[in-house]
mmCIF file with all atom_site columns, C-alpha atoms in Angstrom:
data_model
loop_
_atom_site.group_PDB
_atom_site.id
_atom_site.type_symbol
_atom_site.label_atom_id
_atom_site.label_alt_id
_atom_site.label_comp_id
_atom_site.label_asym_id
_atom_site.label_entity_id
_atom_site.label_seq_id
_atom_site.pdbx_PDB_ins_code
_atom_site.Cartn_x
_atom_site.Cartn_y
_atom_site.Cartn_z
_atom_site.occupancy
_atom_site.B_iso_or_equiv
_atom_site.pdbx_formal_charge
_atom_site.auth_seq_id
_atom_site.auth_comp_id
_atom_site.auth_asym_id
_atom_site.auth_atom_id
_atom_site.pdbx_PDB_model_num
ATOM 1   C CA . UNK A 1 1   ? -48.021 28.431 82.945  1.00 87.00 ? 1   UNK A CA 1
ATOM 2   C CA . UNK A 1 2   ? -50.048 25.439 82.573  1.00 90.00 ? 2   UNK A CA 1
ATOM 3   C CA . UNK A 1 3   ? -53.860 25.447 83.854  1.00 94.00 ? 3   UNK A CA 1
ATOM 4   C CA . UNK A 1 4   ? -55.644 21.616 84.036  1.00 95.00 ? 4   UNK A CA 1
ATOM 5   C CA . UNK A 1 5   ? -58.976 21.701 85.010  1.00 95.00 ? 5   UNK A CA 1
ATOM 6   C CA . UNK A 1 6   ? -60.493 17.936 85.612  1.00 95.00 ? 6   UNK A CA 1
ATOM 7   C CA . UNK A 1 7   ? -64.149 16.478 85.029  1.00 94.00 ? 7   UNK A CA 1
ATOM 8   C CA . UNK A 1 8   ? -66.119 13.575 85.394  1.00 96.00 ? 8   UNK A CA 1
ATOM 9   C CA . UNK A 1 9   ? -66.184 12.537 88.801  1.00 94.00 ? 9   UNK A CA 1
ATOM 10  C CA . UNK A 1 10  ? -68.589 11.225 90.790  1.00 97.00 ? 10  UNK A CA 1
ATOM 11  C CA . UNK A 1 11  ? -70.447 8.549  92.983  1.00 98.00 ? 11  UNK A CA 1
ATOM 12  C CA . UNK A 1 12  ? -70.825 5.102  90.929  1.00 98.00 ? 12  UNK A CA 1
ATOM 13  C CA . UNK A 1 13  ? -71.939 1.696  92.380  1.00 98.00 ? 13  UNK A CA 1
ATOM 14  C CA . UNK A 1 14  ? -69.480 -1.341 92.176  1.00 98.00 ? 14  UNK A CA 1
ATOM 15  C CA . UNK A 1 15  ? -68.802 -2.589 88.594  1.00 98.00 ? 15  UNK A CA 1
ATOM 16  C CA . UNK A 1 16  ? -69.689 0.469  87.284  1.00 98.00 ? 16  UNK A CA 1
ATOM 17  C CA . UNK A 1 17  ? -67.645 2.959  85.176  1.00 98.00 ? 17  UNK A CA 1
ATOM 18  C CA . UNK A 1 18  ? -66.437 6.743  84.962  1.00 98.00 ? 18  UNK A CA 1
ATOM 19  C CA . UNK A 1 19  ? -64.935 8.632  82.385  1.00 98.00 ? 19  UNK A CA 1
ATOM 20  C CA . UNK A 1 20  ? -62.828 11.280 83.483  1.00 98.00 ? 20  UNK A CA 1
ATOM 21  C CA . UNK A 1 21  ? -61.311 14.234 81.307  1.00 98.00 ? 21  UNK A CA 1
ATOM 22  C CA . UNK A 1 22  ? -58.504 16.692 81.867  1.00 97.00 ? 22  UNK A CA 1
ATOM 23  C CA . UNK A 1 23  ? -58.784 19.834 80.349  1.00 95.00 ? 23  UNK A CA 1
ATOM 24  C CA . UNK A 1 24  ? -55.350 21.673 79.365  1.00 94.00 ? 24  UNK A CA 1
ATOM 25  C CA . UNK A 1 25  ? -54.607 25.410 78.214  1.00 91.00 ? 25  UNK A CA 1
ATOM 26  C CA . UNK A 1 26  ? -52.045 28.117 78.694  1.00 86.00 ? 26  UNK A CA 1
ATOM 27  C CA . UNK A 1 27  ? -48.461 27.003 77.629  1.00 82.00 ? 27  UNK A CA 1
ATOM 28  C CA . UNK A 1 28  ? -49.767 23.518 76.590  1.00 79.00 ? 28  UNK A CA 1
ATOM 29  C CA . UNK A 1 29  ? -46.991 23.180 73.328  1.00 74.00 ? 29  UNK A CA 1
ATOM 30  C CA . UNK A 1 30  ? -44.371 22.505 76.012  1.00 75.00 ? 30  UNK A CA 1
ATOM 31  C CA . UNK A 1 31  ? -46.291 19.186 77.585  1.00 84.00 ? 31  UNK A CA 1
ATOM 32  C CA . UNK A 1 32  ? -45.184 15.836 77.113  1.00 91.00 ? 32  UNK A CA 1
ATOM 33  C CA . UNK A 1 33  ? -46.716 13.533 79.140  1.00 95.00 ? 33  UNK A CA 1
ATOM 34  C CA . UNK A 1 34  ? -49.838 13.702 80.954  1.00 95.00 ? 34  UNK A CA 1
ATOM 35  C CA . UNK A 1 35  ? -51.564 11.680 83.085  1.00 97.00 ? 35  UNK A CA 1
ATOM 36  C CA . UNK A 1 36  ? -53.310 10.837 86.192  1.00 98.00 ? 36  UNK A CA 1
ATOM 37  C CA . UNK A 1 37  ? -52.686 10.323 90.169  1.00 98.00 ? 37  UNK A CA 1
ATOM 38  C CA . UNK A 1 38  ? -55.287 9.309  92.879  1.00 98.00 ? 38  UNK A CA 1
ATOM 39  C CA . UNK A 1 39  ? -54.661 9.576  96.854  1.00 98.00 ? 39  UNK A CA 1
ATOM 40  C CA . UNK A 1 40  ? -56.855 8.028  98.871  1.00 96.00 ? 40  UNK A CA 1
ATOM 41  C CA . UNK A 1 41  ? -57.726 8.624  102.499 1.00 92.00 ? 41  UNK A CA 1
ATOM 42  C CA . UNK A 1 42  ? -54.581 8.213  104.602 1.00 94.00 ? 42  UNK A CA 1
ATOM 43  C CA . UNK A 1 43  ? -52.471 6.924  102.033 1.00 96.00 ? 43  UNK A CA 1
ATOM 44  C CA . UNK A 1 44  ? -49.874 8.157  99.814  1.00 97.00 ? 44  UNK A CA 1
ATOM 45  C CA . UNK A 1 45  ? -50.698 9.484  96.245  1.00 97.00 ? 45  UNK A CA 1
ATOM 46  C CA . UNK A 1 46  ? -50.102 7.225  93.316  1.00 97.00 ? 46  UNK A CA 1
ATOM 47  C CA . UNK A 1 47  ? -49.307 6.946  89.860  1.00 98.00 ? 47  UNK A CA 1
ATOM 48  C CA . UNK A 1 48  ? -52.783 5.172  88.155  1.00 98.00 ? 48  UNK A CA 1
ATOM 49  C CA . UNK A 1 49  ? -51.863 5.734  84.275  1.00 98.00 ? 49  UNK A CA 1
ATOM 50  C CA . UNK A 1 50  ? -49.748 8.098  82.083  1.00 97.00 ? 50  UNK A CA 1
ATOM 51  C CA . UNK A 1 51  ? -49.493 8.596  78.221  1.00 97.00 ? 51  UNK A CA 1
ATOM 52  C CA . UNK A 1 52  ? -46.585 10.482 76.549  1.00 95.00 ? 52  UNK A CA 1
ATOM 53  C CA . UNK A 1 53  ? -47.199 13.079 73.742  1.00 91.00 ? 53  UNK A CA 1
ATOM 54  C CA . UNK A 1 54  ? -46.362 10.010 71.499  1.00 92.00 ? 54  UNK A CA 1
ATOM 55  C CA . UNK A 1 55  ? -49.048 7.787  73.041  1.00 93.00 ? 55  UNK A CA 1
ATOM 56  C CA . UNK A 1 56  ? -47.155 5.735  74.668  1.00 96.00 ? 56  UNK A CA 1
ATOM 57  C CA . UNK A 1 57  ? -49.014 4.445  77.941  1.00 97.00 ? 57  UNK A CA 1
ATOM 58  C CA . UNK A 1 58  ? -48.489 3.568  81.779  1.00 98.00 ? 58  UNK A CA 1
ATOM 59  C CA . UNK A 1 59  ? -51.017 1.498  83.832  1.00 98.00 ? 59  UNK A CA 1
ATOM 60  C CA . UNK A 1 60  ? -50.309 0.773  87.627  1.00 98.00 ? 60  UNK A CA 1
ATOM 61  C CA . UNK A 1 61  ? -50.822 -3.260 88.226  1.00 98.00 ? 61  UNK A CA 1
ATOM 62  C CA . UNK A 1 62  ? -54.045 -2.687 90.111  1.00 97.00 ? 62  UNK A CA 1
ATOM 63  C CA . UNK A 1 63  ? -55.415 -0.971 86.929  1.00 98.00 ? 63  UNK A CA 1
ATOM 64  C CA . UNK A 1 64  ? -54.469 -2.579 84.148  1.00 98.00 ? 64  UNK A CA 1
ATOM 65  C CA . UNK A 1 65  ? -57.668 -4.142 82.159  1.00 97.00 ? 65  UNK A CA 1
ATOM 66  C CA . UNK A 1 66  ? -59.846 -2.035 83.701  1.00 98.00 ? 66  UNK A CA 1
ATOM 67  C CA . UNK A 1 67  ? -58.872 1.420  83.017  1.00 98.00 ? 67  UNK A CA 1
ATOM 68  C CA . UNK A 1 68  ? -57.640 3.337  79.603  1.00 98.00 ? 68  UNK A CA 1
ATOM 69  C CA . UNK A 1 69  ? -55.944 6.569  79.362  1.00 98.00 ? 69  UNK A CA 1
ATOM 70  C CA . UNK A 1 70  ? -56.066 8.175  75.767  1.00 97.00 ? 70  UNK A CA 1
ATOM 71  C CA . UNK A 1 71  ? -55.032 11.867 74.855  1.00 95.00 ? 71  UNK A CA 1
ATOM 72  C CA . UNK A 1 72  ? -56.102 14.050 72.290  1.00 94.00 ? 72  UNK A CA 1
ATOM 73  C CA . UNK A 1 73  ? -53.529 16.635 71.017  1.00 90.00 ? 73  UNK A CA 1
ATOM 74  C CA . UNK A 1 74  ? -55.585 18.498 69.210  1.00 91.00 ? 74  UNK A CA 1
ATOM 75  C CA . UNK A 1 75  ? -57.906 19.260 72.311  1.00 93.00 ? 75  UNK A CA 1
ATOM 76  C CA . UNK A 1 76  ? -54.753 19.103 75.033  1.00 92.00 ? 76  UNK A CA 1
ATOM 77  C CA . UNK A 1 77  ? -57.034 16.837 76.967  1.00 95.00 ? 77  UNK A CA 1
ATOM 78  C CA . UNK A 1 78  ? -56.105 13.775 78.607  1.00 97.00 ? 78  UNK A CA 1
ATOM 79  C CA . UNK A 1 79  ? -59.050 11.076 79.145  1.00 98.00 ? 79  UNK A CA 1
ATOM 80  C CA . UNK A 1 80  ? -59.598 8.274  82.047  1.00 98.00 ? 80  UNK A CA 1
ATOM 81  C CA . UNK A 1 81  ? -62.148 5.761  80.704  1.00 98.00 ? 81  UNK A CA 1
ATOM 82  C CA . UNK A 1 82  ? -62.888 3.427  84.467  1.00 98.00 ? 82  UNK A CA 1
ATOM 83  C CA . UNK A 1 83  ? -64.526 0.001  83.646  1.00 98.00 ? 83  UNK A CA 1
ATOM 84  C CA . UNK A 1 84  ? -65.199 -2.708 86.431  1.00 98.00 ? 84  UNK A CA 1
ATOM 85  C CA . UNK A 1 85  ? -64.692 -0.074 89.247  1.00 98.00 ? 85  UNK A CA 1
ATOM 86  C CA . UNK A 1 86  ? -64.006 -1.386 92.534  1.00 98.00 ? 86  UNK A CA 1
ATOM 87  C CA . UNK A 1 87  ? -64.893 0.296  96.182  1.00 97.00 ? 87  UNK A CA 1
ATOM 88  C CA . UNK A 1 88  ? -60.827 0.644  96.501  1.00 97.00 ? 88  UNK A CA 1
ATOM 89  C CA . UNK A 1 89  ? -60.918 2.757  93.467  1.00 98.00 ? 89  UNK A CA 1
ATOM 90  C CA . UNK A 1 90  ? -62.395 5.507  96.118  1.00 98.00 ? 90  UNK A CA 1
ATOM 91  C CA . UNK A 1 91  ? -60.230 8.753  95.958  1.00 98.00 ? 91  UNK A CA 1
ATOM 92  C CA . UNK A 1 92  ? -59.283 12.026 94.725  1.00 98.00 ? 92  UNK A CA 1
ATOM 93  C CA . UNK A 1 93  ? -57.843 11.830 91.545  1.00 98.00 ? 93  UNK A CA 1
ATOM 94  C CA . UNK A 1 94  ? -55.383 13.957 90.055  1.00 98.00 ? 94  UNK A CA 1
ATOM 95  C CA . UNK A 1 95  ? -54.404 15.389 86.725  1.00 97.00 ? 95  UNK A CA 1
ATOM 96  C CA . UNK A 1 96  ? -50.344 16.043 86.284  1.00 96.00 ? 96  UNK A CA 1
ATOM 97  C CA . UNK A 1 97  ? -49.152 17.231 83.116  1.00 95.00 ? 97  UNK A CA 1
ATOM 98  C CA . UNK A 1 98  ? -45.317 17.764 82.391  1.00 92.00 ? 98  UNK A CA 1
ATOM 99  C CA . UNK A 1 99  ? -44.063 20.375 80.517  1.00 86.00 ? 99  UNK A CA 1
ATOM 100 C CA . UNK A 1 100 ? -41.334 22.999 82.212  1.00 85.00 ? 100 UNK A CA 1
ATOM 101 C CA . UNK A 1 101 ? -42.545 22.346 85.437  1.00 90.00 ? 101 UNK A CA 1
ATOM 102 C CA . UNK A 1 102 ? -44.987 19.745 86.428  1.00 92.00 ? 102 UNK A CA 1
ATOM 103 C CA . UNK A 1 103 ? -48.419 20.837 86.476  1.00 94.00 ? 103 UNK A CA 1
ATOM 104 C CA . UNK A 1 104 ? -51.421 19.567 89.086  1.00 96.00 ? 104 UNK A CA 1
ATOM 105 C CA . UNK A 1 105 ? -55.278 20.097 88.268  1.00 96.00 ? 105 UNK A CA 1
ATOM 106 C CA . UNK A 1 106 ? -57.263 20.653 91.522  1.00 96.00 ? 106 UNK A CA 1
ATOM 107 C CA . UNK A 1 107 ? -58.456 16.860 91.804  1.00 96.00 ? 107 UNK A CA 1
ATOM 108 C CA . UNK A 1 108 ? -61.997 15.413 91.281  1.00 97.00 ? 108 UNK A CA 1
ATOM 109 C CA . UNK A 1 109 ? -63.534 12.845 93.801  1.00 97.00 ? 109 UNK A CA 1
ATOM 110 C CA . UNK A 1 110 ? -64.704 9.390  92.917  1.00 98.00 ? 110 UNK A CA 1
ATOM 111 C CA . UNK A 1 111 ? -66.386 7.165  94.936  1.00 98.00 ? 111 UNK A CA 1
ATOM 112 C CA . UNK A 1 112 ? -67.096 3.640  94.393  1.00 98.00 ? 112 UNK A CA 1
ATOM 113 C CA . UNK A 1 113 ? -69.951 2.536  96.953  1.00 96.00 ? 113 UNK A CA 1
ATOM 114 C CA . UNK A 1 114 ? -73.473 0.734  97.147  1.00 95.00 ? 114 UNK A CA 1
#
């Protein structure tokens, strides 16, 4: 089994920025990649950005230039650096890291507001 546990969340006023982090351990020499999900109030969840063990990387459209996902192996932590956040950037985000099975963390909340 695969344990994530997420930090970093919080309450942030327009424009600013986050860093979140993704804490893996257990079985963590079976994960490729790793990345991270939000869901936001009555809407479906969605990919945001994912990295393979390689470092290859993912960004969904209404991300890109704005947010960077980096990994360190060494650490088997997964990073979400959020620049130029916007009040639609509001929701619980999500960890998922694949290995044998796909792997949730329990979600941290960010909220974009002034």
């Amino acid at each position: 089994q695969v344990q994530l546990v997420e930090s970093g969340g919080g309450l942030v006023q327009p424009g600013g920025s986050l860093r979140l982090s993704c804490a893996a351990s257990g079985r963590t020499f079976s994960l490729g990649t790793m990345g991270w999900f939000r869901q936001a109030p009555g809407k479906q969840r969605e990919l945001v950005a994912d990295i393979t063990s390689r470092g290859s990387t993912t960004y969904a459209d209404s991300v890109k230039g704005r947010f960077t996902i980096s990994r360190d192996n060494a650490k088997n932590t997964v990073y979400l650096q959020m620049n130029s956040l916007k009040p639609e950037d509001t929701a619980v985000y999500y960890c998922n890291a694949v290995g044998i099975f796909s792997y949730w963390g329990q979600g941290t909340q960010v909220t974009v507001s002034s």
